[in-house]
XYZ file of N, CA and C in Angstrom:
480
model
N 104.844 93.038 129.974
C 103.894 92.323 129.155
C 103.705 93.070 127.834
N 103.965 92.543 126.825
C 103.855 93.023 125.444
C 101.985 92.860 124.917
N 101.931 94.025 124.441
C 100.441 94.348 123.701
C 100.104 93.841 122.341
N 99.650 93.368 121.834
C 99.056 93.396 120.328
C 97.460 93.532 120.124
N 97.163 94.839 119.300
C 96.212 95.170 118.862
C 95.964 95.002 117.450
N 94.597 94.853 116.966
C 94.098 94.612 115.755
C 93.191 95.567 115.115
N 93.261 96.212 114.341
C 92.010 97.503 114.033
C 91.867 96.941 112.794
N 90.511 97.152 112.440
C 90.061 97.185 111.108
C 89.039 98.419 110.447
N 89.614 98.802 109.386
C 88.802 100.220 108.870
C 88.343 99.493 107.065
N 87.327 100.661 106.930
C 86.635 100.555 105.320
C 85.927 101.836 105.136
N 86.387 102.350 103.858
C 85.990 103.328 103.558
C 85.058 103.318 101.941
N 84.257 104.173 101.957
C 83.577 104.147 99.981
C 83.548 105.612 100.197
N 83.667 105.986 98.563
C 83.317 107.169 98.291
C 82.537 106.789 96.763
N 81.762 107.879 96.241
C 81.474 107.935 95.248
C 82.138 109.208 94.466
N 82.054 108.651 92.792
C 83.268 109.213 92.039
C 82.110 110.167 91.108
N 82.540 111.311 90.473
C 81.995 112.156 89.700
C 83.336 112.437 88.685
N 82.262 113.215 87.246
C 83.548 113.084 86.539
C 84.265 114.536 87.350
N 85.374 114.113 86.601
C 86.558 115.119 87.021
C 87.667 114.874 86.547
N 88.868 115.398 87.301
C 90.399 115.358 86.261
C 91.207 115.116 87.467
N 90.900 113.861 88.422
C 91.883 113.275 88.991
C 90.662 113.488 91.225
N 91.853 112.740 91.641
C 91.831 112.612 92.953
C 92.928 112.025 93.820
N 92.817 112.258 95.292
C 93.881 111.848 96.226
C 93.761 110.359 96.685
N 94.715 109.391 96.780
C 94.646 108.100 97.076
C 95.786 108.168 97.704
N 95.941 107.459 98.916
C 97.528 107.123 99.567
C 97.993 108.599 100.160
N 98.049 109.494 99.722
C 98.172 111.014 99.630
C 98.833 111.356 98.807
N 98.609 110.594 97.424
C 99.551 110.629 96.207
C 98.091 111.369 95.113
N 98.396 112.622 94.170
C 97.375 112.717 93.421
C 97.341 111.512 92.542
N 96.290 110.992 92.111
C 95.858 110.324 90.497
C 95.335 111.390 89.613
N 95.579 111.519 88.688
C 95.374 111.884 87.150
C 94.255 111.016 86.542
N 92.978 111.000 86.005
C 92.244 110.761 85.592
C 91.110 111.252 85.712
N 89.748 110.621 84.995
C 88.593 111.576 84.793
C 87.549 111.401 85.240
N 88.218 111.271 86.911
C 87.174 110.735 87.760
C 87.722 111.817 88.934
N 86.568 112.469 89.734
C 87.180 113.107 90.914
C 85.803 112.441 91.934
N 86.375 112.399 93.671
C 85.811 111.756 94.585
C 84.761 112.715 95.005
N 83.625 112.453 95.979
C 82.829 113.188 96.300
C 83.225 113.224 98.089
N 83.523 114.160 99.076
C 83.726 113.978 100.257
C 83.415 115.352 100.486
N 83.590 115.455 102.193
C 83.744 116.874 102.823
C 85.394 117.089 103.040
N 86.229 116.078 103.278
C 87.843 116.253 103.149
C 88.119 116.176 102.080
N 89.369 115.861 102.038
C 89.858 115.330 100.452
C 89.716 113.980 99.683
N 88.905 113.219 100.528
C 88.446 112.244 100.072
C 89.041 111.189 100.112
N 90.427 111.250 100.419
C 91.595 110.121 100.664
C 90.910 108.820 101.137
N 89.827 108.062 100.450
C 89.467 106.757 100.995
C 90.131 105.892 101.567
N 91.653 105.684 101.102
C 92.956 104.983 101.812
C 93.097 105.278 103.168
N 93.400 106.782 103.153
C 93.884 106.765 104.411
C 92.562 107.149 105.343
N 91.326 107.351 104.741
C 90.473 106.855 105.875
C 90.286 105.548 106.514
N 90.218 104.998 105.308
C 90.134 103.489 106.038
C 91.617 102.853 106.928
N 92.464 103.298 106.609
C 93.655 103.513 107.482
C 93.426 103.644 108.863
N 92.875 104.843 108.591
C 93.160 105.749 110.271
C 91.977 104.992 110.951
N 90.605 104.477 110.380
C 89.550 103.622 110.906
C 90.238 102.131 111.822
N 90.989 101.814 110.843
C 91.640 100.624 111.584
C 92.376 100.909 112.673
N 93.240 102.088 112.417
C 93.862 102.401 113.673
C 93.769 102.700 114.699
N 92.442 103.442 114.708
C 91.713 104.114 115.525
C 90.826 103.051 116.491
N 90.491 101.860 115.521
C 89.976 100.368 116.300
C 91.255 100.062 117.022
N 92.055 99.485 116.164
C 93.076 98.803 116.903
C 93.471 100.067 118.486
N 93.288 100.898 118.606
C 93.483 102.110 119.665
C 92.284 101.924 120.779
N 91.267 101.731 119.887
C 89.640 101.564 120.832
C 89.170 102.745 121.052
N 89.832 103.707 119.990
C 89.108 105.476 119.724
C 88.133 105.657 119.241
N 87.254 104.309 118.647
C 86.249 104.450 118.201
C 86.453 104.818 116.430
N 86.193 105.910 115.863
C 86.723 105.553 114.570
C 86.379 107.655 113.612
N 87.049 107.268 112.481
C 87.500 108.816 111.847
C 86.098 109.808 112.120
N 85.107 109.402 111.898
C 83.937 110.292 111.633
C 83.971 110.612 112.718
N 84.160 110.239 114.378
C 83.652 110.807 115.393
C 85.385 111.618 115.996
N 86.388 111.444 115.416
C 87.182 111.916 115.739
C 87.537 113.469 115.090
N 87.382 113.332 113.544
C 87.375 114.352 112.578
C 85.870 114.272 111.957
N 84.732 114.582 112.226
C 83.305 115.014 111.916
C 83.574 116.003 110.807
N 82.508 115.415 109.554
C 82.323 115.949 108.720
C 81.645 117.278 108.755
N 80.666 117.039 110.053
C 79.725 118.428 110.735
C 80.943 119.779 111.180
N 82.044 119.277 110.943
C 82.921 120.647 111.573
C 83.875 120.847 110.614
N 83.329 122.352 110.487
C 83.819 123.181 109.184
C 85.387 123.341 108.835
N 86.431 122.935 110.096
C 87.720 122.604 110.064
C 88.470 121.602 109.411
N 86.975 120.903 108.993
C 87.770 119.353 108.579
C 87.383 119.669 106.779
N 86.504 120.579 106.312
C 86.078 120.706 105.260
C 87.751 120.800 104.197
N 87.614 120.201 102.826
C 88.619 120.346 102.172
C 89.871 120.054 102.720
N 90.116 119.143 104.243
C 90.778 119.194 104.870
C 92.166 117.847 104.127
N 93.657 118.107 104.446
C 94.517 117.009 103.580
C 94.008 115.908 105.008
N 94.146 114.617 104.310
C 93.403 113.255 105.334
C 95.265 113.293 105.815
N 96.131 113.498 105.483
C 97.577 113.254 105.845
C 97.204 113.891 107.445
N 96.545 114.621 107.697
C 96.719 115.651 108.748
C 96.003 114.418 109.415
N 94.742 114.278 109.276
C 94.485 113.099 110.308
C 95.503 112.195 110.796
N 95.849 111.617 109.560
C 96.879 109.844 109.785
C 98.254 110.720 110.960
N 98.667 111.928 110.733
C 99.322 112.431 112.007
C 99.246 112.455 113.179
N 97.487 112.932 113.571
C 97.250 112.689 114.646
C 97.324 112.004 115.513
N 96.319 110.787 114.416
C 96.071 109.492 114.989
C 97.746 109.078 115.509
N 98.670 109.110 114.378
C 100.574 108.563 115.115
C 100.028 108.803 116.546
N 100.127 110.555 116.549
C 100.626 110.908 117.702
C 99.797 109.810 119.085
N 98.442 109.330 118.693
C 97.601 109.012 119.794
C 98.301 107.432 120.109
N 99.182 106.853 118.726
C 99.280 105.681 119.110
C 100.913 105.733 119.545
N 101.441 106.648 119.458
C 102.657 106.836 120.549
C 102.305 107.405 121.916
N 101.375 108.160 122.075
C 101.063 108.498 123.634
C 100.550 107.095 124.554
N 99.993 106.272 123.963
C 99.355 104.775 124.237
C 100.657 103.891 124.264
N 101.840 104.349 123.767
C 102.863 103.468 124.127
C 103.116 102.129 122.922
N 102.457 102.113 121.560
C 102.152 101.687 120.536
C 103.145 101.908 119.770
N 103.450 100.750 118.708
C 104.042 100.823 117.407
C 103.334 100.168 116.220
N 103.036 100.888 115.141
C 102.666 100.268 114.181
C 103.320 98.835 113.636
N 102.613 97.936 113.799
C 103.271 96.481 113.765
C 102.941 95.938 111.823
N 102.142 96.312 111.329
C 102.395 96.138 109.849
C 100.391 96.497 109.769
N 100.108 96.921 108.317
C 99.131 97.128 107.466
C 99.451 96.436 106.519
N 97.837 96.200 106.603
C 97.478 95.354 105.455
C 95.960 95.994 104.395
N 96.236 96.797 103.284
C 95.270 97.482 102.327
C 95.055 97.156 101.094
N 93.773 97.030 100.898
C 93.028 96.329 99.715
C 92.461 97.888 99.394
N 92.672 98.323 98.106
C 91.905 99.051 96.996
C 90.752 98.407 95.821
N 89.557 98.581 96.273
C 88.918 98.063 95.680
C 87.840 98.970 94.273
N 88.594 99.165 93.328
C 87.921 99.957 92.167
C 87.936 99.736 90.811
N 87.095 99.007 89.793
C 87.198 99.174 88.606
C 88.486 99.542 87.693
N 88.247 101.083 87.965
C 89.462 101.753 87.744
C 89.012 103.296 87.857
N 90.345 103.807 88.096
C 91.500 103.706 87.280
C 92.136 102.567 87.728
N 93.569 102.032 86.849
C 94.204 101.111 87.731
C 95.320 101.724 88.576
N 95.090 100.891 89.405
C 96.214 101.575 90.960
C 97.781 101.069 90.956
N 97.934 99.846 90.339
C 98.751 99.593 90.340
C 99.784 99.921 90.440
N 100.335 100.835 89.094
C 101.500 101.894 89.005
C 101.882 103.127 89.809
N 100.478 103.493 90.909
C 100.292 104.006 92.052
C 100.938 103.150 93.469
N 101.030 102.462 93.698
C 101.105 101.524 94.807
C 102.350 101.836 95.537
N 103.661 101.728 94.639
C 104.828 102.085 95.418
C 104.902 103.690 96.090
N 104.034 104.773 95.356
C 104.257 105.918 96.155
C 103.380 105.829 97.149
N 101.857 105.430 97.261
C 101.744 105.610 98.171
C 102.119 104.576 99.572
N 102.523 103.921 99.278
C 103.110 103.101 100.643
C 104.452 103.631 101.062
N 105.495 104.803 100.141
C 106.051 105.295 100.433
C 105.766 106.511 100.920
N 104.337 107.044 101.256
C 103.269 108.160 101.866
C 103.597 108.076 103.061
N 102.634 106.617 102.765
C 102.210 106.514 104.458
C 103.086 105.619 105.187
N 104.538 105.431 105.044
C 105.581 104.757 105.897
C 106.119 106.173 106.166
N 106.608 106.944 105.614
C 106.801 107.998 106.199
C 105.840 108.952 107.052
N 104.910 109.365 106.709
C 104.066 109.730 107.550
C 103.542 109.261 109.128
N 104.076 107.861 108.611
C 103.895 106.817 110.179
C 104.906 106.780 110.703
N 106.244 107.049 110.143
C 107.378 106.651 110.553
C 107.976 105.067 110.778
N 107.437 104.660 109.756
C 107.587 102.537 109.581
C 108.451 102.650 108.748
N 108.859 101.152 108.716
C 109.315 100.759 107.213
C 108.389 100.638 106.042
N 108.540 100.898 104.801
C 107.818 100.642 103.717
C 107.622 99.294 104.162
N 108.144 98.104 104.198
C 108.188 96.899 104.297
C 106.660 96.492 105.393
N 106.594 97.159 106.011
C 105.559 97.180 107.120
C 103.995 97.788 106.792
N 103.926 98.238 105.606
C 103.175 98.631 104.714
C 102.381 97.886 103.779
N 101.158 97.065 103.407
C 101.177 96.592 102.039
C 100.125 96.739 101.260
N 100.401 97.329 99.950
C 98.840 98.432 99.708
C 98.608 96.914 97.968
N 97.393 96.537 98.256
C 97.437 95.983 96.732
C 95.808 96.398 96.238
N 95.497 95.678 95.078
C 94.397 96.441 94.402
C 93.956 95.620 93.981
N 92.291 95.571 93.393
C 91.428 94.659 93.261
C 90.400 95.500 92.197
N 89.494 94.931 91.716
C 88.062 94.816 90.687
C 87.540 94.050 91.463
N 85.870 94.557 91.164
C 84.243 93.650 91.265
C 84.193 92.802 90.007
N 85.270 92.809 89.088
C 84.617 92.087 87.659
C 83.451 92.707 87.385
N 83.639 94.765 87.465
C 82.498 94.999 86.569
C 80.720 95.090 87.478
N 81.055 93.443 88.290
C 79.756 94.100 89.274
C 79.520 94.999 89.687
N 78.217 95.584 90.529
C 77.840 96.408 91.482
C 78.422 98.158 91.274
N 78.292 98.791 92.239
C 78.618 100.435 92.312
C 79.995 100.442 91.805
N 80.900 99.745 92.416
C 82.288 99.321 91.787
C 82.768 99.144 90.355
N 82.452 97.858 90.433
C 82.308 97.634 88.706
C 82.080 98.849 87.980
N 80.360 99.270 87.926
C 80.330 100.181 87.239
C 81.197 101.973 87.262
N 81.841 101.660 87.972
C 82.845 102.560 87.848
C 82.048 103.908 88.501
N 81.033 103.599 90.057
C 80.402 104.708 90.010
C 81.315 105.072 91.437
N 82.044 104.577 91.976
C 82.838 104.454 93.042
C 83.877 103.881 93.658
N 84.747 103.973 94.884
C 86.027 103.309 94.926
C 86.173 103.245 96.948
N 86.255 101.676 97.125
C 86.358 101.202 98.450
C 87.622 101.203 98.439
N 87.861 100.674 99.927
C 89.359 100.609 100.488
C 88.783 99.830 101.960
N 89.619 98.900 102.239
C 89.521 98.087 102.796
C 91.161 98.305 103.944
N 91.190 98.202 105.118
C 92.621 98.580 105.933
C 92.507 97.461 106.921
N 93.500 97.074 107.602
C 93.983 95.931 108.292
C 95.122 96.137 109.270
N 95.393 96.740 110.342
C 96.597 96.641 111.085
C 96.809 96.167 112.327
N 97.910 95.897 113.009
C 98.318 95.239 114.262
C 98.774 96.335 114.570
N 99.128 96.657 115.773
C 99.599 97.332 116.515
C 100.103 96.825 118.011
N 101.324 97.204 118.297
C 101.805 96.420 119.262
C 102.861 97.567 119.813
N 103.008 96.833 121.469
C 103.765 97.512 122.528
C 105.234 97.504 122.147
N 106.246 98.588 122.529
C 107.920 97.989 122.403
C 108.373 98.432 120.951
């Protein structure tokens, strides 16, 4: 009998100035840096959130806790590893993602192909199985005003 699972993750951070941050696990260059206890990788939190649903692990904060000083400054790549490993011990294959970047700016765009070439390797997928796109509030809300940056994640996961 073949499995299919569904996880869904969402992540926010708020942005301070600065001279860049981690997205996808690709740096950005710009004059905005994230506020977190890891590296702030909002992508691949909301990533590993979905995955971690679609698993029924419950989700990143109770797996990697901000309360433990191991995870401080920690690369989020190291998580999205783990988590693999939990969804190959479960007998799982990543069946495709689906990721919405939701920020003002910077724009992500010209970002997009590395990091889906991040995290297909890191997962061991096809890029093709990957699909990272990007969005604006039109300016509304925490977004808009450029005081922060969501991420929105979507995946199946399936047996075989």
């Amino acid at each position: 009998m073949s499995i299919t699972r569904i996880g869904h993750g969402y992540d926010v951070h708020a942005f301070v100035d600065g001279n860049g941050f981690t997205l996808g696990g690709i740096f950005i260059s710009c004059d905005k840096a994230i506020v977190a206890h890891s590296d702030g990788d909002a992508l691949i939190h909301a990533l590993c959130d979905a995955l971690l649903g679609g698993l029924g692990r419950g989700d990143i904060g109770r797996m990697f806790p901000d309360s433990d000083a191991r995870n401080e400054n920690r690369d989020s790549r190291e998580f999205l590893r783990e988590i693999k490993q939990l969804i190959e011990t479960d007998g799982l294959r990543l069946g495709n993602a689906d990721i919405t970047i939701i920020t003002q700016a910077p724009k992500m765009s010209p970002h997009i192909g590395a990091m889906t070439a991040v995290l297909a390797e890191e997962l061991g997928t096809p890029v093709a199985a990957i699909n990272i796109k990007a969005t604006t509030t039109e300016r509304l809300g925490f977004i808009g005003r450029e005081e922060g940056i969501a991420v929105a994640a979507v995946v199946i996961l399936e047996s075989g």
